[in-house]
Tab-separated table of C-alpha atoms in Angstrom:
chain	number	residue	atom	x	y	z
A	156	MET	CA	44.867	-1.679	-3.025
A	157	PHE	CA	41.417	-0.267	-2.312
A	158	ASN	CA	38.326	-2.448	-1.896
A	159	GLN	CA	34.911	-0.845	-2.200
A	160	VAL	CA	31.812	-2.201	-0.494
A	161	ASP	CA	28.374	-0.753	-1.155
A	162	LEU	CA	25.617	-1.012	1.430
A	163	LEU	CA	22.114	0.443	1.163
A	164	ILE	CA	20.232	0.993	4.410
A	165	THR	CA	17.124	2.897	5.471
A	166	ARG	CA	17.312	5.664	8.036
A	167	SER	CA	14.221	5.958	10.250
A	168	PRO	CA	11.856	7.689	10.784
A	169	ASP	CA	11.940	9.683	7.571
A	170	LYS	CA	12.835	6.694	5.402
A	171	ILE	CA	15.595	8.570	3.559
A	172	PHE	CA	17.838	6.090	1.765
A	173	THR	CA	21.538	6.459	2.531
A	174	GLU	CA	24.364	4.977	0.540
A	175	ILE	CA	27.503	4.050	2.439
A	176	LEU	CA	30.734	3.491	0.560
A	177	ILE	CA	33.667	2.020	2.407
A	178	ASN	CA	37.195	2.337	1.047
A	179	SER	CA	39.574	0.053	2.912
A	180	ALA	CA	42.909	1.780	3.484
A	181	GLY	CA	45.158	0.491	6.188
A	182	ILE	CA	44.126	0.547	9.822
A	183	CYS	CA	41.242	2.979	9.345
A	184	ASP	CA	38.289	3.062	6.965
A	185	LEU	CA	37.299	6.167	5.089
A	186	LEU	CA	33.547	6.546	5.461
A	187	LYS	CA	31.632	8.647	2.971
A	188	ILE	CA	27.926	9.164	3.547
A	189	LYS	CA	26.068	10.355	0.485
A	190	ASN	CA	22.419	11.431	0.412
A	191	SER	CA	20.849	9.458	-2.448
A	192	ARG	CA	18.598	12.430	-3.288
A	193	SER	CA	21.609	14.550	-4.260
A	194	SER	CA	25.177	14.133	-5.456
A	195	ARG	CA	26.824	15.956	-2.541
A	196	LEU	CA	28.748	14.252	0.266
A	197	ASP	CA	27.106	14.991	3.604
A	198	ASN	CA	29.851	13.732	5.841
A	199	LEU	CA	33.468	12.612	5.671
A	200	THR	CA	35.032	10.925	8.684
A	201	MET	CA	37.815	8.536	9.616
A	202	ILE	CA	36.780	5.717	11.950
A	203	PRO	CA	38.523	2.552	13.119
A	204	ARG	CA	37.653	-0.359	10.861
A	205	GLU	CA	36.909	-2.673	13.786
A	206	HIS	CA	34.354	-0.299	15.282
A	207	PHE	CA	32.793	0.341	11.905
A	208	MET	CA	32.420	-3.335	11.000
A	209	LYS	CA	30.880	-4.066	14.425
A	210	SER	CA	28.415	-1.257	13.794
A	211	ILE	CA	27.624	-2.629	10.359
A	212	ALA	CA	27.142	-6.109	11.848
A	213	LYS	CA	24.660	-4.858	14.441
A	214	ASN	CA	22.769	-2.725	11.927
A	215	SER	CA	22.621	-5.545	9.378
A	216	ILE	CA	21.288	-8.035	11.903
A	217	HIS	CA	18.719	-5.522	13.161
A	218	TRP	CA	17.660	-4.624	9.616
A	219	THR	CA	17.401	-8.255	8.450
A	220	TYR	CA	15.488	-9.217	11.600
A	221	SER	CA	13.029	-6.349	11.076
A	222	VAL	CA	12.455	-7.268	7.441
A	223	ALA	CA	11.898	-10.921	8.366
A	224	ILE	CA	9.308	-9.979	10.992
A	225	PHE	CA	7.585	-7.599	8.567
A	226	CYS	CA	7.416	-10.258	5.844
A	227	ALA	CA	6.003	-12.802	8.272
A	228	LEU	CA	3.347	-10.412	9.547
A	229	PHE	CA	2.463	-9.353	5.995
A	230	ALA	CA	2.065	-12.960	4.889
A	231	LEU	CA	-0.193	-13.761	7.842
A	232	GLN	CA	-2.250	-10.560	7.678
A	233	PRO	CA	-5.508	-10.858	5.653
A	234	GLN	CA	-5.441	-8.271	2.901
A	235	LYS	CA	-8.222	-5.786	2.366
A	236	ALA	CA	-10.389	-7.309	-0.265
A	237	THR	CA	-12.567	-6.161	-3.042
A	238	ALA	CA	-15.155	-8.110	-4.972
A	239	ALA	CA	-14.301	-11.799	-5.414
A	240	THR	CA	-11.241	-11.497	-3.229
A	241	LEU	CA	-9.837	-14.289	-1.108
A	242	SER	CA	-9.595	-13.311	2.550
A	243	ASN	CA	-8.935	-15.801	5.333
A	244	GLY	CA	-10.026	-18.638	3.076
A	245	TRP	CA	-13.294	-16.964	2.026
A	246	ASN	CA	-13.964	-15.811	-1.525
A	247	TYR	CA	-16.100	-12.645	-1.331
A	248	ALA	CA	-18.264	-10.816	-3.837
A	249	ILE	CA	-19.547	-7.481	-2.568
A	250	ASP	CA	-22.567	-5.870	-4.173
A	251	SER	CA	-23.553	-2.221	-4.469
A	252	PHE	CA	-24.914	-0.905	-1.181
A	253	ASN	CA	-27.572	1.266	-2.840
A	254	ASP	CA	-29.330	-0.838	-5.462
A	255	GLY	CA	-31.905	-2.769	-3.446
A	256	VAL	CA	-35.471	-1.739	-4.315
A	257	THR	CA	-37.933	-1.813	-1.416
A	258	GLY	CA	-41.082	0.004	-2.509
A	259	PRO	CA	-40.094	3.637	-3.153
A	260	GLN	CA	-36.814	3.205	-1.244
A	261	ILE	CA	-33.611	2.570	-3.191
A	262	GLY	CA	-30.784	1.228	-1.057
A	263	GLY	CA	-30.706	0.178	2.568
A	264	GLY	CA	-34.142	-1.454	2.637
A	265	GLU	CA	-35.264	-5.044	3.123
A	266	PHE	CA	-34.103	-6.002	-0.353
A	267	GLU	CA	-30.551	-4.723	-0.013
A	268	PHE	CA	-28.095	-7.571	-0.626
A	269	TYR	CA	-24.568	-6.685	0.507
A	270	GLY	CA	-22.420	-9.699	-0.251
A	271	ILE	CA	-21.871	-13.404	-0.639
A	272	ALA	CA	-18.842	-15.441	0.421
A	273	ILE	CA	-17.798	-19.031	-0.275
A	274	LYS	CA	-15.168	-21.145	1.468
A	275	GLU	CA	-14.115	-24.723	0.844
A	276	THR	CA	-12.240	-27.525	2.562
A	277	SER	CA	-11.364	-30.901	1.069
A	278	ASP	CA	-14.939	-32.137	1.367
A	279	THR	CA	-17.201	-29.240	2.380
A	280	ALA	CA	-18.347	-25.946	0.862
A	281	PHE	CA	-19.530	-23.100	3.087
A	282	ILE	CA	-21.851	-20.337	1.865
A	283	ALA	CA	-22.541	-17.050	3.654
A	284	ILE	CA	-24.905	-14.262	2.584
A	285	ASN	CA	-25.101	-10.790	4.093
A	286	SER	CA	-28.273	-8.801	3.442
A	287	ASN	CA	-31.265	-7.135	5.060
A	288	LEU	CA	-33.742	-9.853	4.036
A	289	SER	CA	-34.447	-12.584	6.571
A	290	LEU	CA	-35.222	-16.183	5.668
A	291	ALA	CA	-38.799	-15.475	6.749
A	292	GLY	CA	-39.149	-13.225	3.707
A	293	TYR	CA	-40.886	-9.882	3.213
A	294	ALA	CA	-44.632	-9.457	3.660
A	295	GLU	CA	-46.187	-8.150	0.441
A	296	PRO	CA	-49.973	-8.339	-0.157
A	297	LEU	CA	-49.494	-8.028	-3.916
A	298	ALA	CA	-47.383	-11.191	-4.057
A	299	GLN	CA	-49.189	-14.429	-4.845
A	300	ARG	CA	-48.358	-15.973	-1.460
A	301	GLY	CA	-48.381	-12.661	0.390
A	302	ASN	CA	-44.634	-13.003	0.924
A	303	ILE	CA	-41.477	-12.377	-1.128
A	304	ASN	CA	-38.365	-14.377	-0.297
A	305	TYR	CA	-34.951	-15.256	-1.658
A	306	GLY	CA	-34.832	-17.053	-4.957
A	307	ASP	CA	-32.604	-20.116	-5.222
A	308	LEU	CA	-28.811	-20.132	-5.447
A	309	PHE	CA	-27.521	-21.361	-8.811
A	310	PHE	CA	-24.076	-22.705	-9.748
A	311	ASN	CA	-23.053	-22.763	-13.399
A	312	PHE	CA	-19.892	-24.760	-14.225
A	313	SER	CA	-20.564	-24.912	-17.984
A	314	GLY	CA	-18.748	-21.751	-19.072
A	315	GLN	CA	-21.917	-20.720	-20.935
A	316	ASN	CA	-24.248	-17.850	-20.136
A	317	PHE	CA	-27.110	-18.548	-17.765
A	318	LYS	CA	-29.812	-18.859	-20.420
A	319	THR	CA	-27.824	-21.383	-22.468
A	320	ALA	CA	-26.849	-23.466	-19.440
A	321	ASN	CA	-30.459	-23.434	-18.291
A	322	ALA	CA	-31.725	-24.640	-21.654
A	323	SER	CA	-29.471	-27.696	-21.450
A	324	GLY	CA	-30.329	-28.461	-17.817
A	325	SER	CA	-26.685	-28.207	-16.800
A	326	LEU	CA	-27.143	-25.922	-13.791
A	327	PHE	CA	-26.810	-26.865	-10.143
A	328	GLY	CA	-29.114	-25.244	-7.620
A	329	ILE	CA	-29.509	-24.872	-3.877
A	330	ARG	CA	-32.847	-24.177	-2.275
A	331	PHE	CA	-31.952	-22.553	1.039
A	332	ALA	CA	-35.127	-20.542	1.728
A	333	GLY	CA	-37.758	-23.090	2.678
A	334	GLY	CA	-40.635	-20.644	2.231
A	335	ASN	CA	-39.904	-19.548	-1.334
A	336	ASP	CA	-41.598	-20.441	-4.631
A	337	SER	CA	-39.136	-23.123	-5.722
A	338	SER	CA	-40.703	-26.102	-7.479
A	339	VAL	CA	-38.543	-28.646	-5.647
A	340	ALA	CA	-39.989	-30.047	-2.451
A	341	THR	CA	-37.314	-29.371	0.152
A	342	THR	CA	-34.169	-27.397	0.829
A	343	GLY	CA	-30.955	-28.974	-0.430
A	344	VAL	CA	-28.589	-29.311	-3.388
A	345	TYR	CA	-29.919	-30.213	-6.836
A	346	SER	CA	-28.290	-31.224	-10.119
A	347	ASN	CA	-29.578	-31.174	-13.722
A	348	VAL	CA	-31.434	-28.017	-12.812
A	349	THR	CA	-33.612	-25.798	-14.955
A	350	ALA	CA	-34.717	-22.406	-13.690
A	351	LYS	CA	-37.966	-20.473	-13.941
A	352	ASN	CA	-39.164	-16.911	-13.476
A	353	VAL	CA	-41.146	-16.037	-10.347
A	354	THR	CA	-40.933	-12.241	-10.477
A	355	GLN	CA	-44.316	-12.171	-12.216
A	356	THR	CA	-46.034	-13.677	-9.173
A	357	ASN	CA	-44.006	-11.615	-6.689
A	358	SER	CA	-44.806	-8.086	-7.819
A	359	GLY	CA	-41.368	-7.939	-9.414
A	360	PHE	CA	-39.486	-6.580	-12.399
A	361	THR	CA	-40.215	-7.802	-15.913
A	362	ASN	CA	-36.515	-7.796	-16.783
A	363	LEU	CA	-33.134	-6.603	-15.520
A	364	SER	CA	-33.035	-3.563	-17.773
A	365	LEU	CA	-36.090	-2.144	-16.005
A	366	PHE	CA	-34.500	-2.861	-12.620
A	367	ASN	CA	-31.310	-1.038	-13.623
A	368	ASP	CA	-33.277	1.952	-14.920
A	369	ARG	CA	-35.265	2.160	-11.690
A	370	VAL	CA	-32.116	2.199	-9.543
A	371	LEU	CA	-30.309	4.716	-11.747
A	372	SER	CA	-33.300	7.059	-11.824
A	373	ALA	CA	-33.149	7.275	-8.022
A	374	GLY	CA	-29.406	7.934	-7.939
A	375	GLY	CA	-28.389	4.394	-7.016
A	376	THR	CA	-25.651	2.248	-8.538
A	377	PRO	CA	-26.913	-1.089	-9.865
A	378	SER	CA	-24.526	-4.025	-9.787
A	379	THR	CA	-24.576	-7.795	-9.477
A	380	GLY	CA	-21.594	-8.529	-7.263
A	381	ASP	CA	-18.770	-9.790	-9.476
A	382	LEU	CA	-20.744	-8.980	-12.622
A	383	ALA	CA	-21.687	-5.585	-13.979
A	384	ALA	CA	-25.383	-4.786	-13.867
A	385	THR	CA	-25.582	-5.054	-17.662
A	386	ASP	CA	-23.367	-8.130	-18.073
A	387	PRO	CA	-24.710	-10.323	-20.910
A	388	TYR	CA	-24.323	-13.401	-18.712
A	389	PHE	CA	-27.931	-12.678	-17.754
A	390	GLU	CA	-30.658	-11.856	-20.249
A	391	GLN	CA	-31.335	-8.147	-19.856
A	392	THR	CA	-34.559	-7.518	-21.787
A	393	GLY	CA	-37.768	-9.328	-22.719
A	394	ASN	CA	-40.828	-10.320	-20.728
A	395	TRP	CA	-40.284	-12.128	-17.423
A	396	THR	CA	-36.764	-13.168	-18.355
A	397	VAL	CA	-35.246	-13.129	-14.861
A	398	LEU	CA	-34.745	-16.820	-14.024
A	399	ASN	CA	-34.508	-16.959	-10.255
A	400	SER	CA	-36.145	-20.147	-8.963
A	401	ILE	CA	-35.604	-23.879	-9.479
A	402	ALA	CA	-38.154	-25.384	-11.869
A	403	THR	CA	-36.796	-28.939	-12.063
A	404	GLY	CA	-33.833	-30.806	-10.640
A	405	THR	CA	-32.595	-33.963	-8.973
A	406	LYS	CA	-31.752	-33.772	-5.299
A	407	VAL	CA	-28.166	-34.835	-4.638
A	408	GLY	CA	-27.427	-33.485	-1.167
A	409	GLU	CA	-28.564	-31.727	1.967
A	410	ILE	CA	-27.538	-28.365	3.403
A	411	ASN	CA	-26.683	-27.650	7.023
A	412	PHE	CA	-27.403	-24.193	8.396
A	413	LEU	CA	-24.620	-22.431	10.290
A	414	THR	CA	-24.874	-19.962	13.158
A	415	PRO	CA	-23.151	-16.557	13.048
A	416	ALA	CA	-20.781	-17.819	15.755
A	417	THR	CA	-19.784	-20.795	13.614
A	418	LEU	CA	-19.272	-18.576	10.574
A	419	SER	CA	-17.115	-16.223	12.611
A	420	ALA	CA	-15.031	-19.141	13.873
A	421	LEU	CA	-14.510	-20.125	10.238
A	422	GLY	CA	-13.002	-16.693	9.585
A	423	LEU	CA	-15.969	-14.972	7.943
A	424	ASN	CA	-15.847	-11.179	8.186
A	425	PHE	CA	-18.177	-9.144	5.977
A	426	GLY	CA	-17.463	-6.129	8.162
A	427	GLN	CA	-14.044	-5.638	6.567
A	428	PHE	CA	-15.905	-4.456	3.454
A	429	ASN	CA	-18.439	-2.376	5.412
A	430	ALA	CA	-21.075	-4.926	4.431
A	431	VAL	CA	-23.292	-4.515	7.469
A	432	GLY	CA	-26.630	-6.062	6.548
A	433	SER	CA	-28.904	-7.048	9.414
A	434	GLN	CA	-28.922	-10.705	8.326
A	435	THR	CA	-26.039	-13.136	7.862
A	436	ILE	CA	-27.260	-16.465	6.539
A	437	GLY	CA	-24.901	-19.414	6.348
A	438	PHE	CA	-25.035	-23.052	5.347
A	439	SER	CA	-22.738	-25.825	4.164
A	440	PHE	CA	-22.960	-28.846	1.898
A	441	ASN	CA	-20.807	-31.753	0.818
A	442	LYS	CA	-18.687	-30.878	-2.211
A	443	SER	CA	-19.377	-34.288	-3.719
A	444	SER	CA	-22.780	-32.849	-4.678
A	445	MET	CA	-21.105	-30.634	-7.292
A	446	PRO	CA	-18.221	-30.920	-9.748
A	447	SER	CA	-14.856	-29.242	-9.326
A	448	GLY	CA	-13.814	-26.369	-11.585
A	449	ASN	CA	-14.720	-22.764	-12.285
A	450	TYR	CA	-18.240	-21.523	-11.713
A	451	ILE	CA	-20.471	-18.486	-11.560
A	452	ALA	CA	-22.938	-18.648	-8.679
A	453	ASN	CA	-25.860	-16.255	-8.229
A	454	PHE	CA	-29.173	-15.619	-6.574
A	455	PHE	CA	-31.950	-13.040	-6.973
A	456	ALA	CA	-34.739	-11.906	-4.751
A	457	GLU	CA	-37.981	-13.499	-5.954
A	458	CYS	CA	-39.052	-10.058	-7.167
A	459	ALA	CA	-35.600	-9.352	-8.707
A	460	ASN	CA	-35.295	-6.262	-6.491
A	461	ASP	CA	-31.622	-7.138	-5.978
A	462	ALA	CA	-29.151	-9.860	-6.953
A	463	ILE	CA	-25.572	-11.022	-6.428
A	464	ALA	CA	-23.229	-13.150	-8.538
A	465	ILE	CA	-19.816	-14.495	-7.579
A	466	LYS	CA	-17.041	-16.064	-9.644
A	467	GLY	CA	-15.055	-18.868	-8.064
A	468	SER	CA	-13.888	-22.445	-8.344
A	469	PHE	CA	-14.037	-25.672	-6.395
A	470	GLU	CA	-10.865	-27.719	-6.210
A	471	GLN	CA	-11.056	-31.478	-5.879
A	472	GLY	CA	-9.535	-32.598	-2.611
A	473	TYR	CA	-8.616	-29.033	-1.668
A	474	ALA	CA	-7.932	-28.419	2.013
A	475	GLU	CA	-7.745	-24.915	3.446
A	476	PRO	CA	-5.096	-24.870	6.219
A	477	VAL	CA	-6.110	-22.945	9.332
A	478	PRO	CA	-3.000	-21.720	11.223
A	479	GLU	CA	-3.244	-21.847	15.007
A	480	PRO	CA	-1.644	-19.226	17.288
A	481	ALA	CA	1.292	-21.527	18.063
A	482	THR	CA	1.903	-21.940	14.335
A	483	ILE	CA	1.854	-18.191	13.793
A	484	PHE	CA	4.386	-17.514	16.546
A	485	GLY	CA	6.499	-20.406	15.308
A	486	THR	CA	6.499	-18.869	11.843
A	487	LEU	CA	7.604	-15.507	13.220
A	488	ALA	CA	10.374	-17.118	15.243
A	489	GLY	CA	11.488	-19.130	12.240
A	490	PHE	CA	11.699	-16.048	10.040
A	491	ALA	CA	13.659	-14.236	12.740
A	492	ILE	CA	16.188	-17.055	13.196
A	493	LEU	CA	16.664	-17.443	9.454
A	494	GLY	CA	17.077	-13.699	9.093
A	495	ILE	CA	19.722	-13.451	11.813
A	496	GLY	CA	21.603	-16.431	10.422
A	497	ALA	CA	21.596	-14.972	6.929
A	498	ALA	CA	22.824	-11.626	8.218
A	499	LYS	CA	25.703	-13.213	10.139
A	500	ARG	CA	26.790	-15.269	7.136
A	501	LYS	CA	26.649	-12.194	4.917
A	502	ILE	CA	28.752	-10.126	7.332
A	503	LYS	CA	31.272	-12.932	7.794
A	504	CYS	CA	31.782	-13.104	4.035
A	505	LYS	CA	32.297	-9.341	3.819
A	506	ILE	CA	34.829	-9.205	6.667
A	507	SER	CA	36.778	-12.169	5.356
């Protein structure tokens, strides 16, 4: 009686798949090697069964071990991210690199915002911004205060567009630029927020449609991070309709500024997206200051010369595990041991 066993392996380095069919017949095994890209038999040999099964055992263990190591490395390797992509615990939104308006310059100037990233633990939220605008702002004689800064950072958990959420006072806001035109007294986290327009007093755009037209006319690509430049989440037309600064709100928490070294230790890496702004601004706050759930967060320059929005969510009691080197090597070793054990059990079943 003939017993057929099928085994599919990969032959390196050209990755050509080879199908091996074994017909058991007495003391020797008839080995047929067939190229899976054609129907012809490439080789026909007679080999001792014992030698063949030992060869299969070694190859199977080696193959299973390699796959286990690959899977472990793949699981531990941060994947290249795009907008609003989770990487090393950070949720990133990357903006267009050529839509910041700085005088006649489009792209690459002081008002180029590259990205925003948000990370959370069970009790803390971390915010990082990469741009060319420092917290000191941009000197502009035509601005009311002689300086244009960041607007405030808004969080909208309502599921409504920004204008509707603003009308009901259901926004949350963070004043992180102490020298801006916000109506609240100090930096920090605020609830029951309403927003106001300050582009009019900062030599800025009347509305977003005019901003988009200006960028497009110079060959730039307007965008708002996770949102398209023309997304109806924001009002696009009208007079002074860009709402970019806190008008009213109740302070519910403080923010703590973070150094670039601290952000790096937390796994932040804007460079993986080629977001290479001269400024990386970071701060954290207690998550108890905001609800859990899905949100859209955004900020504008006070002149609306650039903006970024990010989609994300806060989970109640969520803790982001941070694997240490010993854990990583332990994981690799565990995968390897499991892989070898599985291969041996599989081969034992086939031989028996």
